[in-house]
Coordinates of N, CA and C in Angstrom, one line a residue:
X1 N 88.7 -99.0 109.6 CA 88.4 -99.0 108.5 C 87.8 -100.8 108.5
X2 N 86.0 -100.7 108.5 CA 85.3 -101.2 108.3 C 85.4 -102.6 107.5
X3 N 85.3 -103.6 107.8 CA 85.4 -104.3 106.5 C 84.0 -106.0 106.9
X4 N 83.4 -106.4 105.7 CA 82.9 -106.8 106.0 C 83.2 -108.3 105.4
X5 N 82.6 -109.5 106.5 CA 83.4 -110.6 106.0 C 81.8 -111.7 106.7
X6 N 81.8 -112.1 105.0 CA 80.6 -112.7 104.9 C 81.0 -115.0 105.7
X7 N 80.5 -115.2 106.3 CA 80.5 -116.4 106.6 C 79.8 -117.8 107.1
X8 N 79.7 -119.0 107.0 CA 78.7 -119.9 106.9 C 77.0 -119.8 107.9
X9 N 75.6 -119.7 107.2 CA 75.0 -119.4 107.6 C 74.5 -121.1 109.0
X10 N 74.1 -120.2 109.6 CA 73.2 -120.9 111.0 C 74.7 -121.4 111.2
X11 N 75.7 -120.7 111.8 CA 76.7 -121.0 112.2 C 77.2 -120.3 113.1
X12 N 77.1 -119.6 114.2 CA 77.6 -118.7 115.2 C 79.1 -118.4 115.3
X13 N 79.0 -119.5 115.9 CA 80.7 -119.8 115.8 C 82.0 -119.3 114.9
X14 N 81.6 -119.4 113.3 CA 81.7 -118.5 112.7 C 82.7 -117.3 112.4
X15 N 81.7 -116.5 113.6 CA 81.7 -115.1 113.9 C 81.6 -114.8 114.9
X16 N 83.0 -115.2 115.8 CA 82.9 -115.5 117.8 C 82.7 -113.7 117.9
X17 N 83.8 -113.5 117.9 CA 84.1 -112.5 118.7 C 82.6 -110.7 118.2
X18 N 81.3 -111.4 117.6 CA 80.7 -110.4 117.6 C 79.3 -111.0 118.3
X19 N 79.2 -112.2 118.4 CA 79.0 -113.6 119.1 C 78.5 -113.1 120.5
X20 N 80.3 -112.6 120.7 CA 80.4 -112.6 121.8 C 80.2 -111.1 122.7
X21 N 80.2 -110.4 121.8 CA 79.9 -108.8 122.3 C 77.9 -108.6 122.3
X22 N 77.5 -109.4 121.7 CA 75.9 -109.4 122.2 C 75.6 -109.9 123.2
X23 N 76.2 -111.4 123.6 CA 76.2 -111.8 124.8 C 76.6 -111.2 126.0
X24 N 77.9 -110.5 125.7 CA 77.9 -108.8 127.1 C 76.9 -108.1 127.3
X25 N 76.6 -107.3 125.5 CA 75.5 -106.3 126.1 C 74.1 -106.4 127.0
X26 N 73.6 -107.8 126.1 CA 72.2 -109.0 127.3 C 73.1 -108.6 128.7
X27 N 74.3 -109.8 128.8 CA 74.7 -109.5 130.2 C 74.7 -108.6 131.1
X28 N 75.0 -107.4 130.2 CA 74.9 -106.0 131.3 C 74.0 -105.5 131.1
X29 N 72.6 -105.3 130.1 CA 71.4 -104.5 130.2 C 70.7 -105.7 131.5
X30 N 71.0 -107.1 131.6 CA 70.0 -107.7 131.6 C 70.8 -107.3 133.8
X31 N 71.6 -107.1 134.0 CA 72.0 -106.9 135.3 C 71.6 -105.5 135.8
X32 N 71.9 -104.0 134.6 CA 71.1 -103.3 135.1 C 70.4 -102.3 135.0
X33 N 69.5 -103.3 134.6 CA 67.7 -103.2 134.5 C 66.8 -104.2 135.7
X34 N 67.8 -104.6 136.5 CA 67.3 -106.2 137.4 C 66.4 -104.9 138.2
X35 N 64.6 -105.0 138.1 CA 64.3 -104.1 139.3 C 64.0 -102.8 139.5
X36 N 64.1 -102.2 138.0 CA 64.2 -101.0 137.3 C 62.6 -101.5 136.4
X37 N 62.3 -100.2 135.9 CA 61.6 -100.1 135.1 C 62.0 -100.1 133.4
X38 N 60.7 -101.0 132.6 CA 61.6 -101.1 131.5 C 62.1 -100.2 130.7
X39 N 61.6 -98.6 130.9 CA 62.0 -97.2 131.1 C 63.3 -96.5 130.7
X40 N 63.9 -97.6 131.1 CA 65.1 -97.5 131.4 C 66.4 -98.5 130.8
X41 N 65.6 -99.0 130.1 CA 66.9 -99.7 129.1 C 67.4 -98.9 128.2
X42 N 66.4 -98.0 127.4 CA 68.1 -97.4 126.6 C 69.5 -96.3 127.6
X43 N 68.4 -95.8 128.8 CA 69.4 -95.6 129.8 C 70.9 -96.8 129.9
X44 N 70.0 -98.3 130.2 CA 70.9 -98.9 131.1 C 71.9 -99.2 129.0
X45 N 71.5 -99.3 127.8 CA 72.5 -99.1 127.5 C 73.5 -98.6 126.6
X46 N 72.8 -96.7 127.1 CA 73.3 -96.1 126.4 C 74.7 -96.1 127.5
X47 N 75.0 -96.1 128.9 CA 76.2 -96.3 129.9 C 76.8 -97.6 129.3
X48 N 76.6 -98.5 129.0 CA 77.2 -99.7 128.5 C 77.9 -99.4 127.5
X49 N 77.2 -98.8 126.6 CA 78.1 -98.6 125.1 C 79.1 -97.3 125.6
X50 N 79.5 -96.7 126.3 CA 80.1 -95.9 126.7 C 81.3 -96.5 127.6
X51 N 80.4 -97.0 128.6 CA 82.2 -98.3 129.2 C 82.8 -98.4 128.6
X52 N 82.7 -99.3 127.0 CA 82.7 -100.1 126.6 C 83.8 -98.8 125.7
X53 N 83.2 -98.2 124.7 CA 84.2 -97.9 124.3 C 85.1 -97.0 125.0
X54 N 85.0 -96.4 126.4 CA 86.3 -95.6 127.0 C 87.4 -95.8 127.4
X55 N 87.1 -98.6 127.5 CA 87.9 -99.4 128.0 C 89.0 -99.6 127.1
X56 N 90.1 -98.8 127.5 CA 91.3 -99.4 126.2 C 91.3 -101.3 126.4
X57 N 91.5 -101.7 125.4 CA 91.8 -103.0 124.7 C 92.8 -103.2 124.7
X58 N 92.7 -104.6 125.3 CA 93.6 -105.3 125.5 C 94.8 -105.5 124.5
X59 N 94.6 -105.5 123.2 CA 95.2 -105.5 122.3 C 95.3 -104.4 121.5
X60 N 95.3 -103.8 121.4 CA 95.8 -101.8 120.6 C 96.4 -101.0 121.8
X61 N 96.2 -101.3 122.9 CA 96.2 -100.5 124.0 C 95.7 -99.2 124.6
X62 N 94.7 -99.1 123.5 CA 93.6 -98.0 124.4 C 92.7 -97.9 123.3
X63 N 91.4 -97.7 123.9 CA 90.0 -97.7 123.7 C 89.1 -97.1 122.0
X64 N 88.1 -97.9 121.9 CA 87.4 -97.9 120.6 C 87.6 -96.4 120.5
X65 N 86.5 -95.7 121.5 CA 87.1 -94.2 121.6 C 88.4 -92.9 120.9
X66 N 89.4 -93.9 121.2 CA 90.5 -93.2 120.9 C 90.9 -93.7 119.2
X67 N 90.6 -94.4 119.4 CA 91.0 -94.5 118.4 C 90.1 -94.4 116.3
X68 N 88.8 -93.9 117.1 CA 88.0 -92.8 116.2 C 88.1 -92.2 115.8
X69 N 88.4 -91.6 117.5 CA 88.7 -89.9 117.1 C 89.7 -89.3 117.4
X70 N 90.6 -89.9 117.9 CA 92.1 -89.9 118.4 C 92.5 -88.7 119.4
X71 N 91.0 -88.7 120.2 CA 91.5 -88.9 121.7 C 90.6 -89.1 123.2
X72 N 90.9 -89.0 123.7 CA 89.6 -90.0 125.1 C 88.9 -89.2 125.2
X73 N 88.1 -89.7 125.5 CA 86.8 -88.6 125.7 C 86.2 -88.6 127.7
X74 N 86.2 -88.0 127.7 CA 86.2 -86.9 129.2 C 84.9 -87.6 129.8
X75 N 85.5 -88.3 130.7 CA 84.1 -88.5 131.6 C 84.5 -88.1 133.0
X76 N 83.6 -88.8 134.0 CA 83.3 -88.6 136.0 C 84.9 -88.7 136.2
X77 N 84.8 -89.8 135.2 CA 86.6 -90.9 136.1 C 87.1 -90.0 135.6
X78 N 87.5 -89.2 134.8 CA 89.2 -88.5 134.6 C 88.3 -87.2 135.1
X79 N 87.3 -86.7 135.1 CA 87.7 -85.2 136.5 C 88.1 -85.6 137.7
X80 N 87.9 -86.5 138.1 CA 88.2 -87.0 139.4 C 89.0 -86.6 139.8
X81 N 90.5 -86.8 138.8 CA 92.1 -87.1 139.0 C 92.6 -85.1 139.2
X82 N 93.2 -85.4 140.3 CA 93.8 -83.5 141.0 C 94.2 -83.2 140.1
X83 N 94.7 -83.9 138.9 CA 95.9 -82.9 138.1 C 95.2 -83.1 136.6
X84 N 93.8 -82.7 136.4 CA 93.7 -82.5 135.0 C 93.5 -81.5 134.2
X85 N 92.9 -80.1 135.2 CA 93.0 -79.1 134.9 C 94.3 -78.9 134.7
X86 N 95.6 -79.3 135.4 CA 96.7 -78.6 134.8 C 97.2 -79.3 133.3
X87 N 97.1 -80.8 133.0 CA 97.5 -81.3 132.3 C 96.1 -81.2 131.2
X88 N 95.2 -80.4 131.0 CA 94.5 -79.9 130.0 C 95.3 -78.2 129.5
X89 N 95.8 -77.8 131.2 CA 95.9 -76.7 130.7 C 97.7 -76.6 129.8
X90 N 98.1 -77.1 130.1 CA 99.6 -77.5 129.6 C 99.1 -78.2 129.0
X91 N 97.9 -78.9 127.6 CA 98.2 -79.4 126.5 C 97.6 -78.1 125.4
X92 N 96.8 -77.0 126.3 CA 96.7 -76.0 125.4 C 97.4 -75.3 125.7
X93 N 98.6 -75.6 125.9 CA 99.8 -74.0 126.0 C 100.8 -74.4 124.9
X94 N 100.9 -75.8 124.5 CA 101.4 -76.5 124.0 C 101.4 -76.2 122.2
X95 N 99.4 -76.7 122.4 CA 98.7 -76.4 120.9 C 98.8 -75.3 120.8
X96 N 98.6 -74.2 121.7 CA 98.3 -72.5 121.1 C 98.9 -71.9 121.8
X97 N 100.4 -72.0 121.6 CA 101.2 -70.6 122.2 C 101.2 -69.5 122.0
X98 N 101.9 -68.5 123.0 CA 101.0 -67.7 122.6 C 102.1 -66.6 121.5
X99 N 101.9 -66.0 120.8 CA 102.8 -65.9 119.4 C 103.6 -63.7 120.2
X100 N 104.5 -64.3 119.9 CA 105.4 -63.1 120.3 C 105.9 -63.4 121.6
X101 N 106.8 -61.5 122.5 CA 107.5 -61.6 124.1 C 105.9 -60.4 124.3
X102 N 106.7 -60.6 125.6 CA 105.2 -59.2 126.5 C 106.6 -58.1 126.2
X103 N 106.3 -57.0 126.0 CA 106.3 -55.7 125.3 C 106.7 -55.1 127.0
X104 N 108.0 -54.9 127.4 CA 108.3 -53.8 128.3 C 109.0 -52.8 128.6
X105 N 108.0 -51.2 129.1 CA 108.6 -50.7 129.3 C 109.3 -50.1 130.0
X106 N 110.2 -49.1 130.9 CA 110.2 -48.4 131.3 C 109.6 -47.0 132.0
X107 N 110.0 -46.7 133.1 CA 109.2 -44.6 132.9 C 109.9 -43.8 132.3
X108 N 110.1 -43.0 132.3 CA 111.0 -42.4 130.7 C 110.8 -42.5 129.2
X109 N 110.5 -44.1 128.8 CA 111.0 -44.5 127.6 C 109.8 -43.2 127.0
X110 N 110.9 -43.3 125.5 CA 109.9 -42.0 124.1 C 109.4 -44.0 123.5
X111 N 107.9 -43.3 123.7 CA 106.9 -44.7 122.4 C 106.1 -43.9 121.6
X112 N 105.2 -44.6 120.9 CA 104.2 -44.4 120.2 C 103.1 -44.7 120.9
X113 N 101.8 -43.6 120.7 CA 101.0 -44.4 121.4 C 99.5 -44.2 120.5
X114 N 99.1 -45.5 120.9 CA 97.2 -45.5 119.7 C 96.6 -44.4 120.1
X115 N 95.6 -44.2 119.3 CA 95.5 -42.5 119.0 C 94.1 -43.3 118.8
X116 N 92.4 -43.0 119.0 CA 91.3 -43.7 118.5 C 90.4 -42.4 118.2
X117 N 91.4 -41.4 118.5 CA 90.4 -40.2 117.8 C 90.7 -39.7 116.1
X118 N 90.2 -39.1 115.1 CA 90.6 -39.3 113.9 C 92.0 -38.1 113.9
X119 N 92.7 -38.7 112.9 CA 93.9 -37.9 112.6 C 94.8 -39.0 112.8
X120 N 95.9 -39.0 113.1 CA 97.1 -40.1 113.5 C 96.9 -41.1 113.8
X121 N 97.4 -42.5 113.9 CA 96.9 -43.7 114.2 C 97.5 -43.4 116.0
X122 N 99.0 -43.0 115.8 CA 100.3 -42.9 116.7 C 100.5 -41.9 116.9
X123 N 100.7 -41.7 118.1 CA 100.9 -40.4 118.6 C 102.1 -40.2 119.6
X124 N 103.8 -39.1 119.1 CA 104.6 -39.5 120.2 C 104.3 -39.6 121.7
X125 N 104.7 -39.9 122.8 CA 104.2 -40.2 123.8 C 105.1 -40.2 124.2
X126 N 105.7 -40.2 125.7 CA 106.2 -40.3 126.9 C 105.9 -41.5 128.2
X127 N 106.4 -42.8 129.0 CA 105.8 -43.2 129.7 C 105.7 -42.6 131.1
X128 N 104.8 -42.6 131.4 CA 104.7 -41.8 133.2 C 104.9 -42.8 134.1
X129 N 104.1 -43.9 133.8 CA 104.3 -44.9 134.7 C 103.6 -46.2 134.7
X130 N 103.6 -46.6 135.6 CA 103.3 -48.4 135.2 C 101.7 -49.2 136.4
X131 N 100.9 -49.1 135.5 CA 99.6 -49.4 136.4 C 99.5 -50.6 135.8
X132 N 100.0 -51.6 135.5 CA 99.2 -53.3 135.7 C 100.6 -54.0 135.1
X133 N 101.0 -55.0 135.2 CA 101.6 -56.2 134.5 C 102.0 -55.8 133.0
X134 N 101.3 -55.5 132.7 CA 100.3 -55.2 130.8 C 100.0 -53.8 130.2
X135 N 100.2 -52.8 132.1 CA 99.0 -51.4 131.2 C 100.3 -50.5 131.5
X136 N 100.2 -48.9 130.8 CA 101.3 -48.0 131.2 C 100.3 -47.0 131.6
X137 N 101.0 -46.1 131.6 CA 100.1 -45.0 131.8 C 101.0 -44.1 130.7
X138 N 100.8 -42.7 129.6 CA 101.9 -42.5 129.0 C 101.1 -41.3 128.9
X139 N 101.7 -40.0 128.7 CA 101.7 -38.7 128.3 C 102.1 -38.2 126.9
X140 N 101.2 -37.3 126.2 CA 101.6 -37.0 125.0 C 102.0 -35.4 124.8
X141 N 103.2 -35.3 124.0 CA 103.6 -33.7 124.0 C 102.7 -32.1 125.0
X142 N 101.2 -32.2 124.2 CA 100.2 -31.1 124.7 C 99.7 -31.7 125.8
X143 N 100.0 -32.7 126.8 CA 100.0 -33.0 128.5 C 98.7 -33.9 128.7
X144 N 98.1 -34.4 127.4 CA 97.2 -35.4 127.6 C 97.8 -37.0 128.6
X145 N 96.9 -37.6 129.1 CA 98.1 -38.4 129.5 C 96.8 -39.3 129.7
X146 N 97.1 -40.1 129.0 CA 96.5 -42.1 128.4 C 96.9 -43.3 129.2
X147 N 95.7 -44.0 129.5 CA 95.9 -45.2 129.7 C 96.3 -46.7 128.6
X148 N 97.2 -46.8 128.1 CA 97.5 -48.0 127.1 C 97.7 -49.2 127.3
X149 N 97.6 -50.0 127.1 CA 97.9 -51.6 126.7 C 99.0 -51.7 126.2
X150 N 99.8 -52.8 126.3 CA 101.0 -53.1 125.6 C 101.1 -53.2 124.1
X151 N 100.0 -53.5 123.9 CA 99.7 -53.8 122.7 C 99.6 -53.4 122.0
X152 N 98.7 -51.7 122.3 CA 99.1 -50.1 122.3 C 99.8 -49.2 122.2
X153 N 101.3 -49.5 122.4 CA 102.6 -48.6 122.9 C 103.7 -49.5 121.7
X154 N 104.4 -48.6 120.6 CA 105.6 -48.7 120.0 C 106.6 -48.3 121.0
X155 N 108.0 -49.0 120.4 CA 109.2 -48.3 121.3 C 109.2 -47.3 119.7
X156 N 109.8 -45.9 120.9 CA 110.1 -45.0 119.4 C 111.9 -44.4 119.8
X157 N 112.0 -44.0 118.6 CA 113.9 -43.6 119.0 C 113.7 -42.2 118.5
X158 N 114.1 -41.6 119.8 CA 114.6 -39.9 119.7 C 115.4 -39.6 118.0
X159 N 115.0 -38.5 117.6 CA 115.8 -37.7 116.8 C 116.8 -36.9 117.5
X160 N 117.7 -37.2 117.2 CA 119.0 -36.1 117.5 C 118.3 -34.7 117.3
X161 N 119.2 -33.8 118.2 CA 118.7 -32.3 118.6 C 119.5 -31.5 117.2
X162 N 120.8 -31.8 117.0 CA 121.1 -30.7 115.9 C 120.8 -32.3 114.7
X163 N 120.7 -30.9 113.6 CA 120.5 -32.0 112.3 C 121.6 -31.6 111.8
X164 N 121.7 -32.4 110.8 CA 122.8 -33.0 109.4 C 123.0 -31.4 109.2
X165 N 121.9 -30.6 108.7 CA 122.2 -29.2 107.6 C 122.5 -28.1 108.6
X166 N 122.8 -28.2 110.1 CA 123.3 -27.5 110.8 C 125.2 -27.5 111.1
X167 N 125.6 -28.8 110.9 CA 126.8 -29.1 110.7 C 127.2 -28.4 109.7
X168 N 128.7 -27.5 110.7 CA 129.2 -27.1 109.2 C 130.6 -27.8 108.8
X169 N 131.0 -27.2 108.0 CA 132.2 -28.4 107.2 C 133.4 -28.8 108.1
X170 N 134.3 -29.7 108.4 CA 135.2 -29.6 109.0 C 136.8 -29.7 108.6
X171 N 137.1 -27.9 109.7 CA 138.1 -27.9 109.3 C 139.6 -27.9 108.7
X172 N 139.5 -28.0 107.7 CA 141.1 -28.8 107.2 C 142.8 -28.2 107.4
X173 N 143.3 -28.5 108.2 CA 144.2 -27.6 108.9 C 145.0 -27.3 107.0
X174 N 145.8 -26.5 106.6 CA 146.3 -26.3 105.5 C 148.0 -27.1 105.4
X175 N 148.0 -27.5 105.1 CA 149.8 -27.9 104.6 C 150.4 -27.4 103.3
X176 N 151.5 -27.8 103.7 CA 153.3 -27.1 103.4 C 153.2 -27.4 102.2
X177 N 153.5 -27.3 101.1 CA 153.5 -27.3 99.7 C 155.1 -28.5 100.5
X178 N 155.5 -29.3 99.6 CA 157.0 -30.3 99.8 C 157.8 -30.1 98.2
X179 N 158.7 -29.3 98.5 CA 159.8 -29.2 97.3 C 160.2 -30.5 96.9
X180 N 159.7 -30.6 95.5 CA 160.3 -31.8 94.7 C 161.7 -32.2 94.3
X181 N 161.9 -32.7 94.7 CA 163.2 -33.2 94.4 C 163.7 -33.4 92.9
X182 N 164.2 -31.8 91.8 CA 164.7 -32.5 91.0 C 165.5 -33.4 90.9
X183 N 166.7 -33.4 91.4 CA 167.6 -33.9 91.2 C 167.9 -35.8 91.2
X184 N 168.7 -35.9 90.1 CA 168.7 -37.7 90.3 C 168.8 -38.0 91.2
X185 N 168.2 -39.2 91.8 CA 168.6 -39.9 92.1 C 169.7 -41.1 92.7
X186 N 170.4 -40.8 93.3 CA 171.7 -41.3 93.5 C 171.8 -42.8 93.3
X187 N 172.0 -43.7 93.0 CA 172.5 -45.1 92.6 C 173.6 -45.5 93.3
X188 N 173.3 -46.3 94.6 CA 174.1 -47.0 95.6 C 174.5 -48.2 95.5
X189 N 175.9 -48.4 95.4 CA 176.8 -49.4 94.3 C 177.2 -50.5 95.7
X190 N 176.0 -51.2 95.7 CA 175.6 -52.4 96.8 C 176.6 -53.8 96.3
X191 N 178.0 -54.2 97.1 CA 178.6 -54.4 96.9 C 178.1 -56.4 96.4
X192 N 177.2 -56.2 97.5 CA 176.4 -57.7 97.6 C 175.1 -57.7 96.7
X193 N 174.8 -56.8 95.6 CA 174.0 -56.8 94.8 C 174.5 -58.1 93.8
X194 N 173.4 -58.8 93.3 CA 173.8 -59.8 92.3 C 173.5 -59.5 91.3
X195 N 173.0 -59.6 89.3 CA 172.5 -59.4 88.4 C 171.9 -61.0 88.0
X196 N 170.6 -60.6 87.9 CA 169.3 -61.5 87.4 C 169.6 -61.6 86.1
X197 N 169.7 -63.2 85.3 CA 170.4 -63.4 84.4 C 168.1 -63.5 83.3
X198 N 168.4 -62.8 82.8 CA 166.4 -62.8 82.3 C 166.9 -63.8 81.1
X199 N 166.1 -65.4 81.4 CA 166.6 -66.1 80.3 C 165.6 -65.9 79.3
X200 N 165.3 -66.1 78.0 CA 164.6 -66.6 76.6 C 164.1 -67.4 76.8
X201 N 163.2 -67.9 75.9 CA 162.4 -69.2 76.1 C 162.2 -69.2 74.7
X202 N 163.1 -70.4 74.6 CA 163.9 -71.2 73.7 C 162.7 -71.6 72.3
X203 N 163.4 -70.6 70.9 CA 163.0 -70.7 69.5 C 162.3 -71.6 69.1
X204 N 161.4 -72.0 68.4 CA 160.2 -73.0 67.9 C 161.2 -73.1 66.0
X205 N 161.9 -74.5 66.2 CA 162.0 -74.5 65.3 C 161.2 -76.0 63.9
X206 N 160.6 -74.3 62.6 CA 160.0 -74.7 61.7 C 160.1 -75.5 60.7
X207 N 160.2 -76.7 60.2 CA 160.2 -76.8 59.0 C 158.7 -78.1 58.7
X208 N 159.0 -78.1 57.5 CA 158.6 -79.4 56.5 C 158.0 -81.0 57.3
X209 N 156.3 -80.8 56.4 CA 156.6 -83.0 57.4 C 157.1 -83.3 56.3
X210 N 157.2 -84.5 56.5 CA 158.1 -85.1 55.5 C 157.4 -86.1 55.3
X211 N 156.2 -86.0 54.4 CA 155.5 -86.2 53.7 C 154.9 -85.4 52.5
X212 N 155.9 -84.0 52.7 CA 155.9 -83.1 52.0 C 157.2 -82.6 51.3
X213 N 158.2 -83.8 51.4 CA 159.9 -83.5 51.5 C 159.4 -83.9 49.5
X214 N 158.8 -84.5 48.7 CA 158.8 -85.2 47.4 C 157.9 -84.0 46.8
X215 N 157.1 -83.5 46.9 CA 156.0 -82.0 46.6 C 156.6 -81.5 45.9
X216 N 156.0 -81.4 44.6 CA 156.8 -80.2 44.2 C 155.8 -79.5 43.7
X217 N 155.7 -78.2 43.3 CA 154.6 -77.3 43.5 C 154.5 -77.2 41.9

């Protein structure tokens, strides 16, 4: 955030940082334009400002351009680093990950292949061979051979050959009915049997309250 601060007039030391910046710019332009035409003044100023904007500050530890735009400016010195390309590839991979996983099919797998002819968009097919890391050659039931990318192929589950309608009812083995024994069950008198006494809950005694004893209807 840029905040304007007013100082006393004709007192340059009140704004020492701004005065030091002006002095540095003048000295840099004077050195870069020595022995050159006056037309290179704009080029010298642009080069100095670029160097000043990409130089990390001792207080913040970051350059003014990085603070302003949230990233480092790509300069010639950055391109000289041998790992610059790897860093950019790793950064892009982290920011833009590849969604999903690669589909892998084997020879003989039952699949659906994308059809670009009028009619059904997906045709039942079978993987014949692998033509690349993510490309396959499939064959449709009518004998047509197609080459499709893994994104244009979907896995297919084959239906069972015998449908449920042709299955017969399961055979239930005949069972012989058992004759119920109508005789009364014999009670076995065990000497170790104990008589369990069932206790009844105590009866509640009901009586009128004392303040109603003198009540005469």
